[in-house]
Short mmCIF file of C-alpha atoms and ligand atoms in Angstrom, two decimals:
data_model
loop_
_atom_site.label_atom_id
_atom_site.label_comp_id
_atom_site.label_asym_id
_atom_site.label_seq_id
_atom_site.Cartn_x
_atom_site.Cartn_y
_atom_site.Cartn_z
CA MET T 268 116.07 93.51 97.92
CA ASN T 269 114.18 96.66 97.37
CA ILE T 270 112.53 99.26 99.56
CA VAL T 271 109.08 100.71 99.84
CA ILE T 272 108.98 103.74 102.10
CA LEU T 273 105.93 104.43 104.36
CA LEU T 274 105.26 108.26 104.57
CA GLY T 275 102.73 109.70 106.88
CA ALA T 276 102.13 111.62 110.11
CA PRO T 277 102.65 110.03 113.46
CA GLY T 278 99.66 107.84 114.12
CA SER T 279 98.59 107.65 110.49
CA GLY T 280 98.75 103.88 110.60
CA LYS T 281 102.21 103.19 109.10
CA GLY T 282 103.13 100.55 111.75
CA THR T 283 99.63 98.96 111.60
CA VAL T 284 99.66 98.67 107.81
CA ALA T 285 103.31 97.49 107.47
CA GLY T 286 102.78 95.00 110.35
CA ALA T 287 99.61 93.50 108.70
CA LEU T 288 101.25 93.21 105.24
CA ALA T 289 104.47 91.65 106.61
CA ALA T 290 102.46 89.09 108.55
CA ALA T 291 100.51 88.17 105.44
CA HIS T 292 103.40 88.06 102.80
CA ASP T 293 106.61 86.10 103.33
CA ASN T 294 108.61 88.44 100.99
CA LEU T 295 107.76 91.61 102.87
CA LYS T 296 109.77 92.70 105.87
CA HIS T 297 108.60 95.52 108.19
CA VAL T 298 111.42 97.64 109.54
CA SER T 299 110.34 100.42 111.95
CA SER T 300 112.87 103.16 112.89
CA GLY T 301 110.80 103.80 115.98
CA ASP T 302 110.89 100.18 117.14
CA LEU T 303 114.58 99.99 116.50
CA LEU T 304 115.12 103.07 118.70
CA ARG T 305 112.76 101.87 121.45
CA GLY T 306 114.55 98.55 121.45
CA ALA T 307 117.87 100.39 121.96
CA VAL T 308 116.41 102.53 124.76
CA ALA T 309 115.00 99.41 126.47
CA LYS T 310 118.34 97.67 126.25
CA GLY T 311 120.26 100.71 127.50
CA THR T 312 122.72 100.72 124.64
CA GLU T 313 124.83 103.87 124.01
CA ALA T 314 122.57 104.81 121.00
CA GLY T 315 119.47 104.21 123.20
CA LYS T 316 120.85 106.51 125.82
CA GLN T 317 121.43 109.29 123.30
CA ALA T 318 118.04 108.81 121.65
CA LYS T 319 115.88 108.72 124.78
CA SER T 320 115.40 112.43 125.50
CA TYR T 321 114.83 113.33 121.84
CA MET T 322 112.03 110.64 121.57
CA GLU T 323 110.33 111.63 124.81
CA SER T 324 110.18 115.31 123.62
CA GLY T 325 108.81 114.27 120.19
CA ASN T 326 111.99 115.58 118.39
CA LEU T 327 113.95 113.65 115.80
CA VAL T 328 117.01 111.90 117.02
CA PRO T 329 120.38 112.90 115.24
CA ASP T 330 120.44 111.74 111.59
CA ALA T 331 123.69 109.70 112.02
CA LEU T 332 122.36 107.71 114.92
CA ILE T 333 119.28 106.40 113.19
CA ALA T 334 121.03 106.01 109.82
CA THR T 335 123.61 103.67 111.35
CA MET T 336 120.82 101.44 112.64
CA ILE T 337 119.03 101.44 109.27
CA LYS T 338 122.24 100.62 107.37
CA ASP T 339 122.84 97.65 109.59
CA VAL T 340 119.35 96.22 108.95
CA VAL T 341 119.66 96.89 105.25
CA ALA T 342 123.09 95.12 105.23
CA GLU T 343 121.74 91.96 106.96
CA THR T 344 118.77 91.67 104.71
CA THR T 345 119.40 89.58 101.49
CA GLY T 346 117.31 87.83 98.92
CA ASP T 347 114.05 88.47 97.17
CA VAL T 348 112.62 90.80 99.90
CA THR T 349 110.78 94.04 99.85
CA MET T 350 111.55 96.11 102.96
CA LEU T 351 108.67 98.12 104.19
CA LEU T 352 110.71 101.03 105.68
CA ASP T 353 108.49 102.75 108.30
CA GLY T 354 109.81 105.99 109.90
CA PHE T 355 112.93 106.41 107.76
CA PRO T 356 113.69 108.75 106.11
CA ARG T 357 112.24 111.48 108.28
CA ASN T 358 113.85 114.52 106.53
CA LEU T 359 115.64 115.48 103.44
CA ALA T 360 119.07 114.66 104.72
CA GLN T 361 117.97 111.22 105.63
CA ALA T 362 116.55 110.67 102.17
CA GLU T 363 119.89 111.46 100.65
CA ILE T 364 121.63 109.09 103.04
CA LEU T 365 119.14 106.39 102.00
CA ALA T 366 119.77 107.17 98.21
CA GLU T 367 123.60 106.80 98.83
CA MET T 368 123.03 103.30 100.41
CA GLY T 369 122.18 102.24 96.88
CA THR T 370 119.23 99.85 97.49
CA PRO T 371 116.56 100.61 94.93
CA VAL T 372 113.44 102.51 96.29
CA LYS T 373 110.45 100.97 94.51
CA SER T 374 107.96 103.54 95.81
CA ALA T 375 107.19 105.97 98.66
CA VAL T 376 103.55 105.46 99.73
CA LEU T 377 101.82 108.24 101.79
CA ILE T 378 99.16 107.12 104.16
CA ASP T 379 97.08 110.33 104.18
CA VAL T 380 95.29 111.11 107.45
CA PRO T 381 94.17 114.68 108.66
CA ASP T 382 95.63 116.05 111.97
CA GLU T 383 92.16 116.07 113.55
CA ILE T 384 92.01 112.26 113.40
CA ILE T 385 95.65 111.80 114.64
CA GLN T 386 95.05 112.81 118.22
CA ASP T 387 92.20 110.27 118.60
CA ARG T 388 94.22 107.55 116.95
CA ILE T 389 97.28 108.06 119.23
CA ALA T 390 95.16 108.55 122.40
CA GLY T 391 93.62 105.19 121.91
CA ARG T 392 96.79 103.34 120.91
CA ARG T 393 98.04 100.46 122.94
CA THR T 394 101.18 98.51 121.99
CA CYS T 395 102.75 95.31 122.99
CA PRO T 396 106.26 95.89 124.45
CA LYS T 397 107.32 92.34 123.65
CA CYS T 398 106.09 91.43 120.01
CA LYS T 399 105.40 95.09 118.93
CA ALA T 400 101.77 94.34 117.90
CA GLY T 401 99.65 97.52 117.84
CA TYR T 402 96.08 98.01 118.92
CA HIS T 403 93.53 100.77 119.38
CA VAL T 404 90.98 100.75 122.27
CA ARG T 405 88.05 101.27 119.80
CA ASN T 406 89.19 100.76 116.19
CA LEU T 407 91.34 97.73 116.79
CA PRO T 408 90.77 96.30 120.29
CA PRO T 409 92.58 93.17 121.58
CA LYS T 410 90.31 90.15 122.32
CA VAL T 411 90.99 90.61 126.11
CA GLU T 412 91.22 94.09 127.27
CA GLY T 413 94.85 95.22 127.97
CA VAL T 414 96.37 91.93 126.81
CA CYS T 415 98.23 91.13 123.52
CA ASP T 416 96.40 88.72 121.28
CA VAL T 417 99.77 87.47 119.84
CA CYS T 418 101.85 86.75 122.84
CA GLY T 419 99.77 87.51 125.94
CA GLU T 420 101.96 90.35 127.17
CA LYS T 421 100.29 93.21 129.12
CA LEU T 422 99.80 96.14 126.64
CA VAL T 423 101.33 99.50 127.31
CA VAL T 424 100.88 103.23 126.38
CA ARG T 425 103.95 104.70 124.70
CA LYS T 426 105.72 107.38 126.70
CA ASP T 427 105.45 109.78 123.75
CA ASP T 428 101.73 109.17 123.18
CA ASN T 429 100.53 112.09 125.50
CA PRO T 430 98.58 114.94 123.88
CA GLU T 431 101.34 117.51 124.42
CA THR T 432 104.05 115.40 122.84
CA VAL T 433 101.75 114.39 119.96
CA LYS T 434 101.19 118.16 119.16
CA ASP T 435 105.05 118.62 119.05
CA ARG T 436 105.41 115.47 116.89
CA LEU T 437 102.99 116.86 114.40
CA VAL T 438 104.78 120.16 114.21
CA VAL T 439 108.08 118.19 113.56
CA TYR T 440 106.30 116.09 110.88
CA HIS T 441 104.93 119.19 109.07
CA GLN T 442 108.25 121.09 109.15
CA GLN T 443 110.79 118.31 108.61
CA THR T 444 109.09 115.19 107.17
CA GLU T 445 106.42 116.62 104.89
CA PRO T 446 109.04 117.96 102.35
CA LEU T 447 109.63 114.33 101.47
CA ILE T 448 106.30 114.12 99.72
CA ALA T 449 107.59 116.63 97.09
CA TYR T 450 111.02 114.94 97.05
CA TYR T 451 109.56 111.56 96.10
CA LYS T 452 106.90 113.05 93.82
CA ASP T 453 109.76 114.73 91.78
CA LYS T 454 111.31 111.30 91.47
CA GLY T 455 108.06 109.82 90.15
CA LEU T 456 107.90 107.44 93.14
CA LEU T 457 105.07 108.91 95.32
CA ARG T 458 101.76 107.08 95.73
CA THR T 459 98.96 108.21 98.08
CA VAL T 460 96.32 106.21 99.85
CA ASP T 461 93.51 107.42 101.96
CA GLY T 462 94.32 106.43 105.52
CA THR T 463 90.97 106.99 107.01
CA THR T 464 89.06 104.06 105.76
CA GLY T 465 89.74 101.26 108.24
CA VAL T 466 92.83 99.06 108.69
CA GLU T 467 91.93 96.30 106.18
CA ASN T 468 90.96 98.73 103.45
CA VAL T 469 94.11 100.87 103.97
CA ALA T 470 96.35 97.82 103.90
CA ALA T 471 94.74 96.53 100.57
CA ALA T 472 95.06 100.11 99.06
CA PHE T 473 98.66 100.29 100.24
CA LEU T 474 99.54 96.90 98.66
CA ALA T 475 97.94 97.92 95.32
CA ALA T 476 99.72 101.31 95.36
CA MET T 477 103.21 100.11 96.31
P1 AP5 Q 733 107.87 106.27 115.40
O1 AP5 Q 733 107.76 105.10 116.29
O2 AP5 Q 733 108.26 106.11 114.04
O3 AP5 Q 733 106.55 107.10 115.57
P2 AP5 Q 733 105.61 107.91 114.50
O4 AP5 Q 733 106.14 108.19 113.18
O5 AP5 Q 733 105.41 109.10 115.32
O6 AP5 Q 733 104.60 106.95 114.13
P3 AP5 Q 733 103.74 106.11 115.09
O7 AP5 Q 733 104.43 104.91 115.44
O8 AP5 Q 733 103.35 107.05 116.21
O9 AP5 Q 733 102.42 105.92 114.15
P4 AP5 Q 733 102.10 104.98 113.05
O10 AP5 Q 733 101.93 105.73 111.80
O11 AP5 Q 733 102.96 103.85 112.98
O12 AP5 Q 733 100.63 104.58 113.54
P5 AP5 Q 733 100.03 103.17 114.10
O13 AP5 Q 733 100.01 102.12 113.01
O14 AP5 Q 733 100.60 102.88 115.39
O15 AP5 Q 733 108.97 107.32 116.04
C1 AP5 Q 733 108.94 107.63 117.48
C2 AP5 Q 733 110.09 108.60 117.66
O16 AP5 Q 733 111.30 107.95 117.33
C3 AP5 Q 733 110.05 109.91 116.91
O17 AP5 Q 733 109.23 110.92 117.52
C4 AP5 Q 733 111.61 110.29 116.92
O18 AP5 Q 733 111.91 110.84 118.13
C5 AP5 Q 733 112.26 108.88 116.77
N1 AP5 Q 733 112.49 108.60 115.32
C6 AP5 Q 733 111.93 107.48 114.69
N2 AP5 Q 733 112.44 107.48 113.40
C7 AP5 Q 733 113.30 108.53 113.36
C8 AP5 Q 733 114.20 109.07 112.24
N3 AP5 Q 733 114.19 108.46 111.03
N4 AP5 Q 733 114.86 110.12 112.49
C9 AP5 Q 733 114.90 110.72 113.69
N5 AP5 Q 733 114.22 110.26 114.71
C10 AP5 Q 733 113.39 109.23 114.56
O19 AP5 Q 733 98.50 103.67 114.28
C11 AP5 Q 733 98.12 104.63 115.35
C12 AP5 Q 733 96.75 104.13 115.94
O20 AP5 Q 733 95.68 104.19 115.01
C13 AP5 Q 733 96.85 102.64 116.52
O21 AP5 Q 733 96.11 102.60 117.67
C14 AP5 Q 733 96.02 101.86 115.40
O22 AP5 Q 733 95.44 100.70 115.95
C15 AP5 Q 733 95.12 102.89 114.83
N6 AP5 Q 733 94.89 102.78 113.40
C16 AP5 Q 733 95.82 102.52 112.51
N7 AP5 Q 733 95.32 102.58 111.23
C17 AP5 Q 733 93.96 102.78 111.45
C18 AP5 Q 733 92.84 102.80 110.47
N8 AP5 Q 733 92.98 102.74 109.13
N9 AP5 Q 733 91.56 103.09 110.98
C19 AP5 Q 733 91.46 103.23 112.35
N10 AP5 Q 733 92.40 103.18 113.26
C20 AP5 Q 733 93.66 102.96 112.81
#
């Protein structure tokens, strides 16, 4: 098993790209820290109860909380698999935790999207609470408005997808997550793709880069 890290601002398309690639390639596994945390919140686990208020305000949850979840998923993943790790690490301390886990990091691919585009992307995002498929009301609409193409569930707007929280999430991204770009560049692992060119193009560029 090895790991490809997805880097990029909230709403840059990390989940969309990783989901599309994992659906098309048996040896790619999409692991989203946000989905793990939202799952824990929905189930009402102790970790979910701790994470809820951080997530709703757009802040990062404590490193140890998310690191435990990621370690569990890494431990249960075996064989000839590349894990597309979406949302972890989110700061330099988490990058060190990942390095200590010992699973080789093949590359860290930055999906580059300017902040001006992010607000529109997130304002139009709709997600399936059941199968986690993601949509956009204009860029990637479902076949039937408000209904998931994959499983038929009613689509929802995420609680942290309001304009005020998105602003806070961008501040957190620039302060805490952006330093990872230099961190992985120094290790010779950084690749960058233009995230503004449409979902299929970005997915193809990502696959070539990783
Ligand atoms: P998380 O779920 O990871 O959210 P995020 O990083 O803010 O990323 P998003 O899911 O918002 O965006 P995305 O890049 O996946 O974009 P998407 O593909 O949906 O984290 C949520 C919270 O959990 C955090 O705020 C934090 O509290 C906590 N957390 C998570 N990980 C943590 C960690 N490691 N440490 C501490 N706390 C952590 O695309 C967005 C929209 O754009 C969609 O509507 C999509 O259809 C559309 N779109 C995508 N690509 C394109 C394209 N190329 N062209 C046009 N439209 C596109």
